[in-house]
Amino acid sequence: MNKTLSFLFGLLTLSAAAAAELSSFEELPATSVKRLSGSMTLGYDTLANDRGVVLSHSVLGGDGSPIGLLKYNWDFGRSGGWSWDGMVYFRDVTSGHRLYSNPNFGPNFAQNYVHQMNPTLPVGSPTYNNAVQQMTKRCVKQANAESEWVLQNGLKYTRDKWNVAFGHSFIRGGVLGVFAKHFRHQGASVLNEVYLRPEWTPTQWLSVGVDVRHSFSGIHGWWFLPDVTLKAPLYKDGDKVKLAAVCKLAMAATADYFDDTDSACNNGSQAYYMKLSLPWFVTDHVIITPGVGLHWLGKGAIYVNKRSAYARATDNPTYVPFRNFAVVGSVSATYTC
């Protein structure tokens, strides 16, 4: 942890020294003053993740996760005023769409279940053994993990050193979709959220913001997603930045989102993560961005790992949904217009 803090302070020092040279470096992808602008991104994460929470290998039977992102912006007039911001986001689940491959009940769980349902049945009798055998042939649950789609639209008001955005997100699939469909029994992996994001940008190399999200269908409750982003140019060709460093520190927390009927997470911290990326400006419109993230599971999400329903039902302690710690590699290609 001391090495991590030393690295962050080193990056902060580098950013402060380079602040005077950041006139051509903007947040990626840059929002243009022209009326209509946007970007398209295709990428790949080595581990599937959502809001900082990284899924385990066993929950999906694999790891990798391709992503796609289309962002669009409509400026209502001059720079530093109102704009319409939207995006379409997609994350594929390539390893398999069945949770834990829909396993059967384990023998220990089957024996306890048969005994609880038929306490007078003699243990070891033919009837008892047959009931246990039949139980171990049953699937715990026919549950799927759908690829994630997000459609988000909202308004943004921008000033010199701050901005605020608010709007609506439609979410289908992903980790939250699993909770809605299979733990809240909604019948579909669909959620609707409204969000408010204030952001402070005292300099071009630093931004501090927080997403406050309220889910009002599928699951009801709150998400809080604060983040700090540090940026610095590493290489310039004349006045243009060709290679930059971006370090993002973030966390995710919930309130009144999960409850005991979920057999899922507790409220509170869900994840902490730090991501370092190196955007390379290949041309004025093409950006290649490799990155690596360090992800720690929060106490609220650790709770579900400790009482995983699948681990108990299958007698398999590896059947937990999340990784307590993970290193996630990523690469993406962005075209801006």
mmCIF file of C-alpha atoms in Angstrom:
data_model
loop_
_atom_site.group_PDB
_atom_site.id
_atom_site.type_symbol
_atom_site.label_atom_id
_atom_site.label_comp_id
_atom_site.label_asym_id
_atom_site.label_seq_id
_atom_site.Cartn_x
_atom_site.Cartn_y
_atom_site.Cartn_z
ATOM 1 C CA MET A 1 0.000 0.000 0.000
ATOM 2 C CA ASN A 2 2.919 2.366 0.755
ATOM 3 C CA LYS A 3 4.263 1.768 -2.749
ATOM 4 C CA THR A 4 0.820 2.621 -4.161
ATOM 5 C CA LEU A 5 0.680 5.880 -2.203
ATOM 6 C CA SER A 6 4.207 6.778 -3.286
ATOM 7 C CA PHE A 7 3.224 6.195 -6.899
ATOM 8 C CA LEU A 8 0.142 8.422 -6.574
ATOM 9 C CA PHE A 9 2.087 11.272 -4.964
ATOM 10 C CA GLY A 10 4.706 10.923 -7.690
ATOM 11 C CA LEU A 11 2.069 11.202 -10.382
ATOM 12 C CA LEU A 12 0.519 14.197 -8.633
ATOM 13 C CA THR A 13 3.928 15.937 -8.591
ATOM 14 C CA LEU A 14 4.425 15.165 -12.281
ATOM 15 C CA SER A 15 0.987 16.568 -13.074
ATOM 16 C CA ALA A 16 1.633 19.788 -11.159
ATOM 17 C CA ALA A 17 4.944 20.337 -12.947
ATOM 18 C CA ALA A 18 3.311 19.786 -16.338
ATOM 19 C CA ALA A 19 0.164 21.835 -15.693
ATOM 20 C CA ALA A 20 1.457 24.851 -17.608
ATOM 21 C CA GLU A 21 1.837 22.705 -20.752
ATOM 22 C CA LEU A 22 -1.661 21.243 -20.718
ATOM 23 C CA SER A 23 -3.333 23.794 -22.979
ATOM 24 C CA SER A 24 -3.919 21.182 -25.708
ATOM 25 C CA PHE A 25 -4.809 18.256 -23.417
ATOM 26 C CA GLU A 26 -8.485 17.695 -22.686
ATOM 27 C CA GLU A 27 -10.603 14.946 -21.186
ATOM 28 C CA LEU A 28 -11.010 12.033 -23.572
ATOM 29 C CA PRO A 29 -12.902 12.041 -25.817
ATOM 30 C CA ALA A 30 -12.977 15.814 -26.095
ATOM 31 C CA THR A 31 -16.304 17.604 -26.260
ATOM 32 C CA SER A 32 -16.336 19.893 -29.264
ATOM 33 C CA VAL A 33 -17.823 23.366 -29.345
ATOM 34 C CA LYS A 34 -19.474 22.479 -32.643
ATOM 35 C CA ARG A 35 -23.122 21.588 -32.383
ATOM 36 C CA LEU A 36 -22.875 17.797 -32.909
ATOM 37 C CA SER A 37 -19.895 15.677 -31.865
ATOM 38 C CA GLY A 38 -19.210 12.225 -30.513
ATOM 39 C CA SER A 39 -16.977 9.194 -30.401
ATOM 40 C CA MET A 40 -17.008 5.438 -30.905
ATOM 41 C CA THR A 41 -14.924 3.065 -28.775
ATOM 42 C CA LEU A 42 -14.216 -0.658 -29.055
ATOM 43 C CA GLY A 43 -12.269 -2.328 -26.271
ATOM 44 C CA TYR A 44 -11.520 -5.418 -24.242
ATOM 45 C CA ASP A 45 -11.122 -6.087 -20.507
ATOM 46 C CA THR A 46 -9.223 -9.144 -19.323
ATOM 47 C CA LEU A 47 -11.787 -9.625 -16.515
ATOM 48 C CA ALA A 48 -15.511 -8.861 -16.579
ATOM 49 C CA ASN A 49 -16.374 -6.045 -14.150
ATOM 50 C CA ASP A 50 -19.086 -3.546 -13.337
ATOM 51 C CA ARG A 51 -18.838 -0.407 -11.173
ATOM 52 C CA GLY A 52 -15.459 -1.562 -9.899
ATOM 53 C CA VAL A 53 -16.700 -5.021 -8.851
ATOM 54 C CA VAL A 54 -14.820 -7.813 -10.697
ATOM 55 C CA LEU A 55 -16.627 -11.095 -11.392
ATOM 56 C CA SER A 56 -15.024 -14.400 -10.418
ATOM 57 C CA HIS A 57 -13.940 -17.025 -12.949
ATOM 58 C CA SER A 58 -16.472 -19.569 -11.672
ATOM 59 C CA VAL A 59 -19.533 -17.328 -11.946
ATOM 60 C CA LEU A 60 -19.196 -17.063 -15.743
ATOM 61 C CA GLY A 61 -16.902 -19.969 -16.518
ATOM 62 C CA GLY A 62 -14.362 -17.564 -18.017
ATOM 63 C CA ASP A 63 -12.840 -14.106 -17.773
ATOM 64 C CA GLY A 64 -12.552 -11.789 -20.799
ATOM 65 C CA SER A 65 -15.117 -9.152 -21.708
ATOM 66 C CA PRO A 66 -15.340 -7.103 -24.974
ATOM 67 C CA ILE A 67 -16.964 -3.671 -24.737
ATOM 68 C CA GLY A 68 -18.378 -1.068 -27.092
ATOM 69 C CA LEU A 69 -19.293 2.569 -26.464
ATOM 70 C CA LEU A 70 -20.980 5.196 -28.611
ATOM 71 C CA LYS A 71 -21.042 8.738 -27.174
ATOM 72 C CA TYR A 72 -22.834 11.723 -28.687
ATOM 73 C CA ASN A 73 -23.067 15.358 -27.713
ATOM 74 C CA TRP A 74 -25.217 18.235 -28.898
ATOM 75 C CA ASP A 75 -24.049 21.718 -27.916
ATOM 76 C CA PHE A 76 -26.965 24.139 -27.561
ATOM 77 C CA GLY A 77 -24.876 27.200 -28.342
ATOM 78 C CA ARG A 78 -21.610 28.475 -27.012
ATOM 79 C CA SER A 79 -18.795 26.771 -25.127
ATOM 80 C CA GLY A 80 -19.332 26.681 -21.373
ATOM 81 C CA GLY A 81 -23.113 26.349 -21.419
ATOM 82 C CA TRP A 82 -25.730 23.652 -21.862
ATOM 83 C CA SER A 83 -25.281 20.472 -23.878
ATOM 84 C CA TRP A 84 -27.109 17.190 -24.429
ATOM 85 C CA ASP A 85 -24.908 14.174 -23.608
ATOM 86 C CA GLY A 86 -25.795 10.596 -24.393
ATOM 87 C CA MET A 87 -24.232 7.182 -24.780
ATOM 88 C CA VAL A 88 -24.945 3.597 -25.772
ATOM 89 C CA TYR A 89 -22.752 1.124 -23.885
ATOM 90 C CA PHE A 90 -22.368 -2.618 -24.437
ATOM 91 C CA ARG A 91 -20.407 -5.261 -22.509
ATOM 92 C CA ASP A 92 -20.448 -8.830 -23.772
ATOM 93 C CA VAL A 93 -20.312 -11.956 -21.635
ATOM 94 C CA THR A 94 -18.272 -14.170 -23.949
ATOM 95 C CA SER A 95 -17.447 -17.016 -21.564
ATOM 96 C CA GLY A 96 -20.995 -18.219 -21.043
ATOM 97 C CA HIS A 97 -24.367 -16.866 -20.064
ATOM 98 C CA ARG A 98 -25.253 -19.432 -17.371
ATOM 99 C CA LEU A 99 -24.434 -18.561 -13.774
ATOM 100 C CA TYR A 100 -21.899 -21.115 -12.496
ATOM 101 C CA SER A 101 -22.967 -23.273 -15.510
ATOM 102 C CA ASN A 102 -26.216 -23.956 -13.610
ATOM 103 C CA PRO A 103 -24.736 -26.684 -11.348
ATOM 104 C CA ASN A 104 -26.520 -29.473 -9.435
ATOM 105 C CA PHE A 105 -27.000 -29.657 -5.679
ATOM 106 C CA GLY A 106 -24.089 -31.096 -3.705
ATOM 107 C CA PRO A 107 -24.404 -34.338 -1.680
ATOM 108 C CA ASN A 108 -24.052 -32.670 1.747
ATOM 109 C CA PHE A 109 -26.687 -30.086 0.931
ATOM 110 C CA ALA A 110 -28.951 -32.816 -0.506
ATOM 111 C CA GLN A 111 -28.674 -34.921 2.658
ATOM 112 C CA ASN A 112 -29.471 -31.967 4.919
ATOM 113 C CA TYR A 113 -32.405 -30.969 2.717
ATOM 114 C CA VAL A 114 -33.902 -34.471 2.654
ATOM 115 C CA HIS A 115 -33.510 -34.760 6.428
ATOM 116 C CA GLN A 116 -35.185 -31.384 7.039
ATOM 117 C CA MET A 117 -38.082 -32.226 4.721
ATOM 118 C CA ASN A 118 -38.485 -35.786 6.081
ATOM 119 C CA PRO A 119 -37.069 -35.848 9.651
ATOM 120 C CA THR A 120 -38.635 -39.256 10.409
ATOM 121 C CA LEU A 121 -37.053 -40.935 7.370
ATOM 122 C CA PRO A 122 -34.240 -43.280 8.528
ATOM 123 C CA VAL A 123 -30.822 -42.105 7.369
ATOM 124 C CA GLY A 124 -29.271 -44.704 5.047
ATOM 125 C CA SER A 125 -32.564 -46.377 4.160
ATOM 126 C CA PRO A 126 -33.262 -47.100 0.466
ATOM 127 C CA THR A 127 -35.938 -44.411 0.397
ATOM 128 C CA TYR A 128 -33.592 -41.886 2.000
ATOM 129 C CA ASN A 129 -30.699 -42.724 -0.349
ATOM 130 C CA ASN A 130 -32.960 -42.509 -3.387
ATOM 131 C CA ALA A 131 -34.261 -39.093 -2.307
ATOM 132 C CA VAL A 132 -30.687 -37.811 -1.842
ATOM 133 C CA GLN A 133 -29.653 -39.194 -5.231
ATOM 134 C CA GLN A 134 -32.595 -37.536 -6.958
ATOM 135 C CA MET A 135 -31.787 -34.257 -5.222
ATOM 136 C CA THR A 136 -28.188 -34.275 -6.508
ATOM 137 C CA LYS A 137 -29.535 -34.590 -10.053
ATOM 138 C CA ARG A 138 -31.503 -31.373 -9.724
ATOM 139 C CA CYS A 139 -30.149 -28.014 -10.909
ATOM 140 C CA VAL A 140 -29.807 -25.391 -8.197
ATOM 141 C CA LYS A 141 -31.374 -22.730 -10.392
ATOM 142 C CA GLN A 142 -31.780 -21.989 -14.082
ATOM 143 C CA ALA A 143 -30.149 -18.569 -14.008
ATOM 144 C CA ASN A 144 -28.404 -16.600 -16.730
ATOM 145 C CA ALA A 145 -26.028 -13.653 -16.937
ATOM 146 C CA GLU A 146 -26.997 -11.488 -19.897
ATOM 147 C CA SER A 147 -24.712 -9.137 -21.780
ATOM 148 C CA GLU A 148 -25.054 -5.582 -20.519
ATOM 149 C CA TRP A 149 -26.652 -2.729 -22.460
ATOM 150 C CA VAL A 150 -26.866 0.830 -21.143
ATOM 151 C CA LEU A 151 -28.716 3.676 -22.846
ATOM 152 C CA GLN A 152 -28.065 6.989 -21.106
ATOM 153 C CA ASN A 153 -29.219 10.506 -21.943
ATOM 154 C CA GLY A 154 -29.067 13.744 -20.020
ATOM 155 C CA LEU A 155 -28.194 17.411 -19.829
ATOM 156 C CA LYS A 156 -24.866 18.943 -18.817
ATOM 157 C CA TYR A 157 -24.058 22.478 -17.748
ATOM 158 C CA THR A 158 -20.389 23.452 -18.018
ATOM 159 C CA ARG A 159 -18.516 26.388 -16.528
ATOM 160 C CA ASP A 160 -14.808 27.167 -16.319
ATOM 161 C CA LYS A 161 -13.956 25.129 -13.220
ATOM 162 C CA TRP A 162 -17.000 22.936 -12.688
ATOM 163 C CA ASN A 163 -19.844 21.176 -14.436
ATOM 164 C CA VAL A 164 -22.965 19.280 -13.469
ATOM 165 C CA ALA A 165 -24.807 16.573 -15.417
ATOM 166 C CA PHE A 166 -28.150 14.875 -14.775
ATOM 167 C CA GLY A 167 -30.355 12.472 -16.670
ATOM 168 C CA HIS A 168 -31.648 8.895 -17.049
ATOM 169 C CA SER A 169 -30.010 5.498 -17.581
ATOM 170 C CA PHE A 170 -31.748 2.387 -18.917
ATOM 171 C CA ILE A 171 -29.805 -0.775 -18.003
ATOM 172 C CA ARG A 172 -30.401 -4.285 -19.291
ATOM 173 C CA GLY A 173 -28.283 -7.262 -18.205
ATOM 174 C CA GLY A 174 -24.915 -7.195 -16.483
ATOM 175 C CA VAL A 175 -24.371 -7.633 -12.750
ATOM 176 C CA LEU A 176 -27.283 -5.376 -11.793
ATOM 177 C CA GLY A 177 -29.551 -7.211 -14.223
ATOM 178 C CA VAL A 178 -28.747 -10.504 -12.482
ATOM 179 C CA PHE A 179 -29.789 -9.002 -9.143
ATOM 180 C CA ALA A 180 -33.035 -7.647 -10.579
ATOM 181 C CA LYS A 181 -34.037 -10.801 -12.449
ATOM 182 C CA HIS A 182 -32.828 -13.637 -10.240
ATOM 183 C CA PHE A 183 -32.785 -12.154 -6.738
ATOM 184 C CA ARG A 184 -35.663 -9.670 -6.899
ATOM 185 C CA HIS A 185 -37.629 -11.929 -9.277
ATOM 186 C CA GLN A 186 -38.561 -9.101 -11.642
ATOM 187 C CA GLY A 187 -38.881 -11.398 -14.656
ATOM 188 C CA ALA A 188 -36.455 -9.285 -16.697
ATOM 189 C CA SER A 189 -32.915 -8.037 -16.117
ATOM 190 C CA VAL A 190 -33.956 -4.392 -16.532
ATOM 191 C CA LEU A 191 -33.339 -1.358 -14.338
ATOM 192 C CA ASN A 192 -34.003 2.355 -14.653
ATOM 193 C CA GLU A 193 -31.882 4.969 -12.897
ATOM 194 C CA VAL A 194 -31.765 8.736 -12.656
ATOM 195 C CA TYR A 195 -28.375 10.297 -11.993
ATOM 196 C CA LEU A 196 -26.782 13.559 -10.871
ATOM 197 C CA ARG A 197 -23.054 14.156 -11.374
ATOM 198 C CA PRO A 198 -21.372 17.336 -10.103
ATOM 199 C CA GLU A 199 -17.701 17.651 -11.061
ATOM 200 C CA TRP A 200 -15.019 20.115 -9.999
ATOM 201 C CA THR A 201 -12.144 20.832 -12.412
ATOM 202 C CA PRO A 202 -9.816 23.345 -10.693
ATOM 203 C CA THR A 203 -7.086 22.672 -13.287
ATOM 204 C CA GLN A 204 -6.779 20.761 -16.555
ATOM 205 C CA TRP A 205 -4.804 18.027 -14.800
ATOM 206 C CA LEU A 206 -7.285 17.354 -11.989
ATOM 207 C CA SER A 207 -10.988 16.579 -11.769
ATOM 208 C CA VAL A 208 -13.087 15.481 -8.793
ATOM 209 C CA GLY A 209 -16.624 14.212 -9.242
ATOM 210 C CA VAL A 210 -19.317 11.903 -7.923
ATOM 211 C CA ASP A 211 -22.180 10.052 -9.593
ATOM 212 C CA VAL A 212 -25.276 9.890 -7.397
ATOM 213 C CA ARG A 213 -27.694 7.355 -8.868
ATOM 214 C CA HIS A 214 -31.195 6.388 -7.774
ATOM 215 C CA SER A 215 -32.713 3.192 -9.172
ATOM 216 C CA PHE A 216 -36.501 3.361 -9.307
ATOM 217 C CA SER A 217 -37.391 0.133 -11.150
ATOM 218 C CA GLY A 218 -35.978 -3.388 -11.110
ATOM 219 C CA ILE A 219 -34.223 -2.565 -7.847
ATOM 220 C CA HIS A 220 -34.913 0.459 -5.666
ATOM 221 C CA GLY A 221 -32.054 2.247 -3.944
ATOM 222 C CA TRP A 222 -28.975 4.428 -4.236
ATOM 223 C CA TRP A 223 -25.482 4.183 -5.730
ATOM 224 C CA PHE A 224 -22.670 6.623 -4.917
ATOM 225 C CA LEU A 225 -19.659 6.622 -7.256
ATOM 226 C CA PRO A 226 -17.011 9.245 -6.318
ATOM 227 C CA ASP A 227 -13.802 9.542 -8.351
ATOM 228 C CA VAL A 228 -10.614 11.605 -8.658
ATOM 229 C CA THR A 229 -8.766 11.795 -11.990
ATOM 230 C CA LEU A 230 -5.177 12.999 -12.493
ATOM 231 C CA LYS A 231 -3.824 13.694 -16.001
ATOM 232 C CA ALA A 232 -0.414 14.607 -17.381
ATOM 233 C CA PRO A 233 1.218 14.791 -20.855
ATOM 234 C CA LEU A 234 4.116 12.403 -21.361
ATOM 235 C CA TYR A 235 5.073 13.325 -24.921
ATOM 236 C CA LYS A 236 4.210 16.292 -27.148
ATOM 237 C CA ASP A 237 4.742 16.936 -30.839
ATOM 238 C CA GLY A 238 4.789 20.699 -31.046
ATOM 239 C CA ASP A 239 1.645 21.928 -29.350
ATOM 240 C CA LYS A 240 -0.136 18.568 -29.592
ATOM 241 C CA VAL A 241 -0.082 15.923 -26.895
ATOM 242 C CA LYS A 242 0.758 12.530 -28.437
ATOM 243 C CA LEU A 243 0.997 10.401 -25.280
ATOM 244 C CA ALA A 244 -0.575 11.089 -21.898
ATOM 245 C CA ALA A 245 -0.971 9.452 -18.480
ATOM 246 C CA VAL A 246 -4.323 9.275 -16.714
ATOM 247 C CA CYS A 247 -4.785 7.934 -13.187
ATOM 248 C CA LYS A 248 -8.309 7.454 -11.844
ATOM 249 C CA LEU A 249 -9.122 6.661 -8.208
ATOM 250 C CA ALA A 250 -12.713 5.613 -7.550
ATOM 251 C CA MET A 251 -15.060 3.691 -5.318
ATOM 252 C CA ALA A 252 -18.651 2.449 -5.362
ATOM 253 C CA ALA A 253 -21.127 2.299 -2.479
ATOM 254 C CA THR A 254 -24.851 1.626 -2.029
ATOM 255 C CA ALA A 255 -27.600 2.684 0.364
ATOM 256 C CA ASP A 256 -31.040 1.036 0.708
ATOM 257 C CA TYR A 257 -30.211 -1.052 -2.392
ATOM 258 C CA PHE A 258 -29.729 -4.604 -1.075
ATOM 259 C CA ASP A 259 -31.648 -6.422 1.636
ATOM 260 C CA ASP A 260 -31.628 -9.822 3.334
ATOM 261 C CA THR A 261 -34.084 -11.300 0.847
ATOM 262 C CA ASP A 262 -31.442 -10.971 -1.876
ATOM 263 C CA SER A 263 -28.901 -13.404 -0.386
ATOM 264 C CA ALA A 264 -26.655 -10.795 -1.975
ATOM 265 C CA CYS A 265 -24.476 -7.875 -0.951
ATOM 266 C CA ASN A 266 -24.793 -5.696 2.104
ATOM 267 C CA ASN A 267 -25.143 -1.968 1.639
ATOM 268 C CA GLY A 268 -22.064 0.191 2.060
ATOM 269 C CA SER A 269 -18.802 -0.030 0.131
ATOM 270 C CA GLN A 270 -18.910 -2.321 -2.909
ATOM 271 C CA ALA A 271 -15.524 -1.687 -4.558
ATOM 272 C CA TYR A 272 -12.384 0.450 -4.558
ATOM 273 C CA TYR A 273 -10.200 0.722 -7.620
ATOM 274 C CA MET A 274 -7.335 2.576 -9.233
ATOM 275 C CA LYS A 275 -6.851 2.630 -13.012
ATOM 276 C CA LEU A 276 -3.797 3.868 -14.892
ATOM 277 C CA SER A 277 -4.188 4.413 -18.642
ATOM 278 C CA LEU A 278 -1.901 5.752 -21.361
ATOM 279 C CA PRO A 279 -3.933 7.318 -24.195
ATOM 280 C CA TRP A 280 -1.915 7.527 -27.408
ATOM 281 C CA PHE A 281 -3.187 10.140 -29.891
ATOM 282 C CA VAL A 282 -2.447 8.361 -33.163
ATOM 283 C CA THR A 283 -4.162 11.054 -35.244
ATOM 284 C CA ASP A 284 -6.466 13.971 -34.539
ATOM 285 C CA HIS A 285 -9.374 11.492 -34.454
ATOM 286 C CA VAL A 286 -7.905 8.112 -33.405
ATOM 287 C CA ILE A 287 -6.855 7.267 -29.835
ATOM 288 C CA ILE A 288 -5.416 3.941 -28.666
ATOM 289 C CA THR A 289 -5.569 3.445 -24.889
ATOM 290 C CA PRO A 290 -3.949 0.582 -22.970
ATOM 291 C CA GLY A 291 -4.621 0.448 -19.252
ATOM 292 C CA VAL A 292 -4.414 -1.551 -16.057
ATOM 293 C CA GLY A 293 -6.649 -1.410 -13.001
ATOM 294 C CA LEU A 294 -6.291 -2.596 -9.406
ATOM 295 C CA HIS A 295 -9.629 -3.562 -7.854
ATOM 296 C CA TRP A 296 -10.440 -4.257 -4.199
ATOM 297 C CA LEU A 297 -13.816 -5.569 -3.082
ATOM 298 C CA GLY A 298 -15.684 -3.475 -0.501
ATOM 299 C CA LYS A 299 -17.170 -4.841 2.713
ATOM 300 C CA GLY A 300 -20.693 -4.788 1.341
ATOM 301 C CA ALA A 301 -19.778 -7.016 -1.606
ATOM 302 C CA ILE A 302 -17.504 -9.277 0.477
ATOM 303 C CA TYR A 303 -20.612 -10.189 2.449
ATOM 304 C CA VAL A 304 -22.152 -12.076 -0.481
ATOM 305 C CA ASN A 305 -18.939 -14.054 -0.996
ATOM 306 C CA LYS A 306 -19.142 -15.211 2.621
ATOM 307 C CA ARG A 307 -22.715 -16.466 2.277
ATOM 308 C CA SER A 308 -22.907 -17.380 -1.401
ATOM 309 C CA ALA A 309 -26.066 -19.404 -1.992
ATOM 310 C CA TYR A 310 -24.377 -21.354 -4.792
ATOM 311 C CA ALA A 311 -21.369 -22.261 -2.628
ATOM 312 C CA ARG A 312 -23.679 -23.676 0.056
ATOM 313 C CA ALA A 313 -26.017 -25.487 -2.320
ATOM 314 C CA THR A 314 -23.265 -27.139 -4.382
ATOM 315 C CA ASP A 315 -20.776 -27.787 -1.541
ATOM 316 C CA ASN A 316 -18.250 -25.952 -3.725
ATOM 317 C CA PRO A 317 -16.503 -23.101 -1.847
ATOM 318 C CA THR A 318 -15.143 -21.622 -5.117
ATOM 319 C CA TYR A 319 -18.660 -20.720 -6.275
ATOM 320 C CA VAL A 320 -18.517 -17.107 -5.132
ATOM 321 C CA PRO A 321 -19.534 -14.232 -7.437
ATOM 322 C CA PHE A 322 -16.716 -11.704 -6.962
ATOM 323 C CA ARG A 323 -12.931 -11.482 -6.660
ATOM 324 C CA ASN A 324 -11.632 -9.953 -3.435
ATOM 325 C CA PHE A 325 -8.721 -8.451 -5.387
ATOM 326 C CA ALA A 326 -8.052 -8.361 -9.114
ATOM 327 C CA VAL A 327 -5.732 -6.845 -11.683
ATOM 328 C CA VAL A 328 -7.685 -5.944 -14.815
ATOM 329 C CA GLY A 329 -5.911 -5.202 -18.084
ATOM 330 C CA SER A 330 -7.643 -3.263 -20.843
ATOM 331 C CA VAL A 331 -7.135 -1.880 -24.318
ATOM 332 C CA SER A 332 -9.435 0.293 -26.416
ATOM 333 C CA ALA A 333 -9.537 2.152 -29.705
ATOM 334 C CA THR A 334 -11.542 5.377 -29.962
ATOM 335 C CA TYR A 335 -12.572 7.388 -33.024
ATOM 336 C CA THR A 336 -13.736 10.952 -32.332
ATOM 337 C CA CYS A 337 -15.636 13.256 -34.636
#
